[in-house]
Tab-separated table of C-alpha atoms in Angstrom:
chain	number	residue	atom	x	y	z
G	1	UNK	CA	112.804	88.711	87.573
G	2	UNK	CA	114.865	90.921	90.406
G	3	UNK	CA	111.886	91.951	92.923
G	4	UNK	CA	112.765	94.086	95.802
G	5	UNK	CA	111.646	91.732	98.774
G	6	UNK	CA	108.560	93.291	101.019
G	7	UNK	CA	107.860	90.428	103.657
G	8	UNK	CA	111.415	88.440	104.215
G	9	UNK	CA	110.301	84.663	106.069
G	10	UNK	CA	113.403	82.880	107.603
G	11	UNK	CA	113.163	79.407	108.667
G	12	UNK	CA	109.521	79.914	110.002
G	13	UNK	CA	108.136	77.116	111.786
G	14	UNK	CA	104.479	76.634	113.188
G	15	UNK	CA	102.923	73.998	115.297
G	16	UNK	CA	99.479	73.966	116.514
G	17	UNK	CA	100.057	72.143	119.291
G	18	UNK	CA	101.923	68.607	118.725
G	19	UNK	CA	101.232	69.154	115.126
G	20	UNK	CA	103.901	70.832	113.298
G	21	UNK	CA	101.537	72.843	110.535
G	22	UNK	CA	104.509	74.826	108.544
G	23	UNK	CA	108.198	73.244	108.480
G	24	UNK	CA	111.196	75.798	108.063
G	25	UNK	CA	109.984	78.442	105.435
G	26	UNK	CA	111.981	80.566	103.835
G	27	UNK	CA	110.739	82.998	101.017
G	28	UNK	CA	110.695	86.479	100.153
G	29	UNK	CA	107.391	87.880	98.522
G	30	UNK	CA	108.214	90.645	96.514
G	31	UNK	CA	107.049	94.267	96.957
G	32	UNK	CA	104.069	95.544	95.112
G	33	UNK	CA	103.069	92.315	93.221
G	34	UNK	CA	100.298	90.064	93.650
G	35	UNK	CA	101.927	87.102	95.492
G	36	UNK	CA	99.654	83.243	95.074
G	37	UNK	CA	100.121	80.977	97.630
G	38	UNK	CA	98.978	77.934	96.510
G	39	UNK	CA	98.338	74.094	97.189
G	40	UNK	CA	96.034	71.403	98.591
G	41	UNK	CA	93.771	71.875	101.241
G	42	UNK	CA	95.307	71.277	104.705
G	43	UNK	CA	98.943	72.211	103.470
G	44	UNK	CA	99.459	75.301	105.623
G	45	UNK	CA	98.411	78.048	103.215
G	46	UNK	CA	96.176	79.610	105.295
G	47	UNK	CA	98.630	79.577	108.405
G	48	UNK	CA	101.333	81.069	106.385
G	49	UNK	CA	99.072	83.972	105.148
G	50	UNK	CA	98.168	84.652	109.123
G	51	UNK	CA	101.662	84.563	110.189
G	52	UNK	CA	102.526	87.967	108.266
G	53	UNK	CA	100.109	89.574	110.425
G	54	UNK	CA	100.362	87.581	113.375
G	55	UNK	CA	96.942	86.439	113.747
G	56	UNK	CA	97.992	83.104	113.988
G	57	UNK	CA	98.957	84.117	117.395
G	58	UNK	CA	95.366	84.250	118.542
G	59	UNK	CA	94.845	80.588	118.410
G	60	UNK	CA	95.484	78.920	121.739
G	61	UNK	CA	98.387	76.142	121.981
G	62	UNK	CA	99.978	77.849	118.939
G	63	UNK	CA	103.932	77.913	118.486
G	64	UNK	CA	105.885	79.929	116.356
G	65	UNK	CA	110.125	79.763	115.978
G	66	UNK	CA	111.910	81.793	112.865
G	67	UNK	CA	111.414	85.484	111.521
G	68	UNK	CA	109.025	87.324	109.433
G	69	UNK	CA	110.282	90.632	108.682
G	70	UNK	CA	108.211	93.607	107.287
G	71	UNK	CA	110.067	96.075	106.108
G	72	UNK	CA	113.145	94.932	107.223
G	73	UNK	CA	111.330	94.579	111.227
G	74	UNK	CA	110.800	91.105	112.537
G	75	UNK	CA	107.565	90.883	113.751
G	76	UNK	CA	107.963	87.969	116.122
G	77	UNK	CA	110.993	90.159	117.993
G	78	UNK	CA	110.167	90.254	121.881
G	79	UNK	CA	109.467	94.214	121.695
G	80	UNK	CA	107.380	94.769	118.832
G	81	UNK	CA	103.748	96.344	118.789
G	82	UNK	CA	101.428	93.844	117.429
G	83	UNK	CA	98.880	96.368	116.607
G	84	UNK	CA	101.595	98.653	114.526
G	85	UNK	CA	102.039	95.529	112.615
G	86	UNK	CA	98.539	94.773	111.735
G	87	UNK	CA	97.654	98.573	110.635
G	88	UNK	CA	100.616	97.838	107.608
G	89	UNK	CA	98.129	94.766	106.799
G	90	UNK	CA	94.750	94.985	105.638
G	91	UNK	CA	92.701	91.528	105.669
G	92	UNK	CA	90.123	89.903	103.546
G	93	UNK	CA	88.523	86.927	105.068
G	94	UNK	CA	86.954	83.893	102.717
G	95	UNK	CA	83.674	85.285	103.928
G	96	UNK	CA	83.292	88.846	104.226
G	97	UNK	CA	82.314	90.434	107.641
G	98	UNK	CA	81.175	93.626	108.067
G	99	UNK	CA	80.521	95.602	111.377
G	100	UNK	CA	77.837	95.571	112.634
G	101	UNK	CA	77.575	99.092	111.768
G	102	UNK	CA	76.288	101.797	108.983
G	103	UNK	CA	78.122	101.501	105.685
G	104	UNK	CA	79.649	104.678	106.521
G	105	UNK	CA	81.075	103.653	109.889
G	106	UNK	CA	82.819	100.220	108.377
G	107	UNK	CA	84.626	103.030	106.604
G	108	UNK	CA	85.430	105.139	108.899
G	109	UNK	CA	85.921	102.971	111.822
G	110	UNK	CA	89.944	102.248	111.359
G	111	UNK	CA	90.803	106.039	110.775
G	112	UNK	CA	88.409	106.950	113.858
G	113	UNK	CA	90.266	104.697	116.102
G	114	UNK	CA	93.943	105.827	114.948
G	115	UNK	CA	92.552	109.412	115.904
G	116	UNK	CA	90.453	111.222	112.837
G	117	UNK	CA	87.788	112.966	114.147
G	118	UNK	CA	87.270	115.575	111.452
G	119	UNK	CA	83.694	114.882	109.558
G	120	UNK	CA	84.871	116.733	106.752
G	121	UNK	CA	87.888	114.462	106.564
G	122	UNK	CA	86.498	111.511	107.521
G	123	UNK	CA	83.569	112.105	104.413
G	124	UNK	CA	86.748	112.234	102.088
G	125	UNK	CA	88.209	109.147	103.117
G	126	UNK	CA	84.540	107.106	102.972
G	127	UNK	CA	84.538	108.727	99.350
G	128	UNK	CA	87.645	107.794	98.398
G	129	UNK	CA	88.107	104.175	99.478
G	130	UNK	CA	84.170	103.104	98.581
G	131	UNK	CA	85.486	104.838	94.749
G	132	UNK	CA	88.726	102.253	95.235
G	133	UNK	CA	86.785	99.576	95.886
G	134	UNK	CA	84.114	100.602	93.320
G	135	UNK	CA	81.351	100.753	95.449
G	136	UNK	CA	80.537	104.382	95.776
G	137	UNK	CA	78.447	104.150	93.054
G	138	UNK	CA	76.175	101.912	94.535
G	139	UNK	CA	75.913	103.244	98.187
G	140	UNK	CA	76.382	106.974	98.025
G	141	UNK	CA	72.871	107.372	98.820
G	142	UNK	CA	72.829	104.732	101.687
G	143	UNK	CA	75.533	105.227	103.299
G	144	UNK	CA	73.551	105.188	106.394
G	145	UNK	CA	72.152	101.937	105.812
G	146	UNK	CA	73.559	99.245	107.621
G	147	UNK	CA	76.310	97.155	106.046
G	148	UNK	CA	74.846	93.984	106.382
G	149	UNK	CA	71.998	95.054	104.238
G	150	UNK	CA	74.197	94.728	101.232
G	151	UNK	CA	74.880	91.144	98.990
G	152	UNK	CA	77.690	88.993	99.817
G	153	UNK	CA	79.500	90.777	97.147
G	154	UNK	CA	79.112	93.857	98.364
G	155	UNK	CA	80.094	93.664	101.535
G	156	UNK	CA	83.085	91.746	100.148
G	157	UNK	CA	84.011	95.452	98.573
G	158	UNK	CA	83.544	97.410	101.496
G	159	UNK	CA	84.970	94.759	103.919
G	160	UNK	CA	88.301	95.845	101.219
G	161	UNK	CA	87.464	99.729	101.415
G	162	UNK	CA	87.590	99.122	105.112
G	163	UNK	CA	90.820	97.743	105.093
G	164	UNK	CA	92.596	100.117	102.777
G	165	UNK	CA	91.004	103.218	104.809
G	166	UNK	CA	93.889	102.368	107.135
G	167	UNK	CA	96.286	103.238	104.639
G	168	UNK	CA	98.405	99.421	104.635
G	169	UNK	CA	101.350	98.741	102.911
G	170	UNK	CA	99.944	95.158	102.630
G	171	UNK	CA	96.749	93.369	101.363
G	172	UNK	CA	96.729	89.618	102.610
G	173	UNK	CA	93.686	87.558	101.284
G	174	UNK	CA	92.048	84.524	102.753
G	175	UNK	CA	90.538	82.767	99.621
G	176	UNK	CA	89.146	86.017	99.125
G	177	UNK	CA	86.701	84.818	96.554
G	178	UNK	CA	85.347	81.328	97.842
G	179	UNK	CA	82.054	82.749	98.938
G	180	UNK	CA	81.539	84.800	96.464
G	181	UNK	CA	79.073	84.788	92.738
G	182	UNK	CA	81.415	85.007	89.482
G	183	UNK	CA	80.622	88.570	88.958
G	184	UNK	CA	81.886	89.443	92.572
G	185	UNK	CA	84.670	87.213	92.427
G	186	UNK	CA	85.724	89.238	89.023
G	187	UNK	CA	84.981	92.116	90.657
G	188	UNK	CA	87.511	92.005	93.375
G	189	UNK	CA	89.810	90.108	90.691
G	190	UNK	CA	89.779	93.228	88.939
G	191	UNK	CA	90.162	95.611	92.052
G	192	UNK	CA	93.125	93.698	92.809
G	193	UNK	CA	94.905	94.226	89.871
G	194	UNK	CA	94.463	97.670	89.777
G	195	UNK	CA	95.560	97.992	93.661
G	196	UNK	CA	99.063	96.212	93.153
G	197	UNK	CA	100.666	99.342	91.784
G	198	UNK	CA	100.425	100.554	95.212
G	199	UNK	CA	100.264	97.841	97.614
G	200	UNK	CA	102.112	94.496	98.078
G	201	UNK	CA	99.306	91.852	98.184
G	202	UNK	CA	98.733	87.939	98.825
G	203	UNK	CA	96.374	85.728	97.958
G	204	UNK	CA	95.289	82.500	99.083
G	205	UNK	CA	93.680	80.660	96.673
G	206	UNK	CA	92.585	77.030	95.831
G	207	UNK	CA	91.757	77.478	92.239
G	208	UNK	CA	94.592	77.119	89.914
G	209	UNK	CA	93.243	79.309	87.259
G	210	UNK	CA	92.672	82.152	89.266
G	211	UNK	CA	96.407	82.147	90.451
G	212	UNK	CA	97.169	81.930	86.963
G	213	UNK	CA	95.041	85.330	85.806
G	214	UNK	CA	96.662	86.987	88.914
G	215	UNK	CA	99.960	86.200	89.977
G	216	UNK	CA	102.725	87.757	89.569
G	217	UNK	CA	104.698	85.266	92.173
G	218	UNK	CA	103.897	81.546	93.072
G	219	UNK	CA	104.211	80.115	96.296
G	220	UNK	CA	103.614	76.067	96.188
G	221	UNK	CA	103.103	74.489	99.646
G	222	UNK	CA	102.322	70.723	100.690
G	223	UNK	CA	101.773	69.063	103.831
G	224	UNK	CA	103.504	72.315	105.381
G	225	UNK	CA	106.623	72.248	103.052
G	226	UNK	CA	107.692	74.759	101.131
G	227	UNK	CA	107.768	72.603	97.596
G	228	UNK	CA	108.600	75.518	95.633
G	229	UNK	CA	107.815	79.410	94.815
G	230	UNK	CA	109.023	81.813	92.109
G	231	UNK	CA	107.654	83.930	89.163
G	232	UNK	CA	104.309	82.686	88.379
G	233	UNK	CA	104.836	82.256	84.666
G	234	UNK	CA	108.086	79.890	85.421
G	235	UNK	CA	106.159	77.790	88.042
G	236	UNK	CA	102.902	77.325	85.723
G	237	UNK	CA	105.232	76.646	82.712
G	238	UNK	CA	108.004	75.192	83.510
G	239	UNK	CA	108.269	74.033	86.894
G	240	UNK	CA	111.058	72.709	88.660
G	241	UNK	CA	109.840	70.388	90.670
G	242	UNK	CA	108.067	66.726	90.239
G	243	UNK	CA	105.242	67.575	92.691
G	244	UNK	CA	104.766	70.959	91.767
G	245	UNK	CA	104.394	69.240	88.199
G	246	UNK	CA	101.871	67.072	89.474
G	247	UNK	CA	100.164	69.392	91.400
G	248	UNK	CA	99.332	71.636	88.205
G	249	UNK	CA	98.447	68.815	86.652
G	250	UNK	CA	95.893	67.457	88.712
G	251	UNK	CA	98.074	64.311	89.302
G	252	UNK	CA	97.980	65.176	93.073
G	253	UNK	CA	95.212	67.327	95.337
């Protein structure tokens, strides 16, 4: 499986203060793919996902050392623009949070602040993104309603139509689907595996069976240890190593 490399991690190390919370990664996730990272709860996952965008800089006492490159640009380099970063990146959270806003405005509010002022443009890209994120359908007629009016679900969707209206490269996801019904959680199953023609995305997920209907790449972590990571079909079949064996199995949580 020869995947051209979109986010390039070398010898990434994290500590939260005197806790060291990821040990020397190195990985590649590959470009346009839907990349699992998986493991127990506690083992770093999360962390991992939030150091390709760098919010694990906004927690106080935190330490990183190594490289994450985007695109060939290491993002922890002494002169780069955080927020240039984040607008390759867009971000679903475990729970969804909408602005406190009109649906509308979620929509619009990334493109507004990276300088679209044109209604008639700004009306297109609402369109377009809520029709990505197959919500249109539901809230053409309200899109002056505020967000938080809609189900958990929803707003799940149009927390993803706001992130995409930015135009990323990149979709990282929290557990995307933890708070959600079955329906929703299929839902944005579904959107996600029609978006990774054109974006590079990563999950986080704690339920096995989910990274198995979705990934195209594995990514096995423990106790902030890179166990192992590779196509998602040789990892659930025929792993390489003992814990990762266990791990699938149950054996070890």
């Amino acid at each position: 499986m020869d995947l051209k490399s979109h986010i390039s991690v070398k010898n990434l190390n994290v500590y939260y203060g005197a806790e060291h919370a990821l040990k020397n990664i190195n990985i590649d996730i590959p470009d346009r793919r839907i990349t699992a990272i998986i493991g127990p709860s506690g083992c770093g996952k999360s962390t991992l996902l939030k150091s390709f965008n760098r919010l694990v800089d906004s927690i106080e006492g935190v330490k990183v050392t190594g490289e994450v490159s985007v695109d060939g640009e290491n993002i922890y380099g002494p002169d780069v623009e955080i927020t240039h970063i984040r607008k390759k990146m867009g971000l679903l959270s475990q729970r969804p949070f909408p602005l406190p806003m009109s649906i509308y405005d979620n929509v619009a509010y990334g493109p507004r602040i990276h300088g679209t002022k044109n209604r008639k443009v700004l009306d297109e890209t609402v369109e377009k993104y809520l029709k990505i994120a197959h919500l249109w359908d539901e809230v053409k007629n309200r899109l002056n309603k505020p967000a938080s009016k809609l189900s958990i679900g929803q707003q799940q969707r149009l927390c993803l139509a706001r992130g995409l209206a930015v135009e990323p490269e990149i979709i990282l996801g929290d557990e995307p689907t933890s708070a959600l019904d079955p329906k929703s959680s299929r839902a944005i199953e579904e959107r996600f595996m029609e978006l990774k023609n054109d974006y590079t995305i990563v999950i986080v997920t704690h339920i096995l069976r989910q990274a198995k209907r979705l990934a195209d790449y594995v990514v096995f972590l423990y106790l902030g240890e890179l166990i192992e990571h590779g196509p998602a079909r040789e990892i659930f079949e025929n792993p390489k190593e003992e814990m990762t064996k266990e791990y699938i199995k149950g054996i070890i949580s």
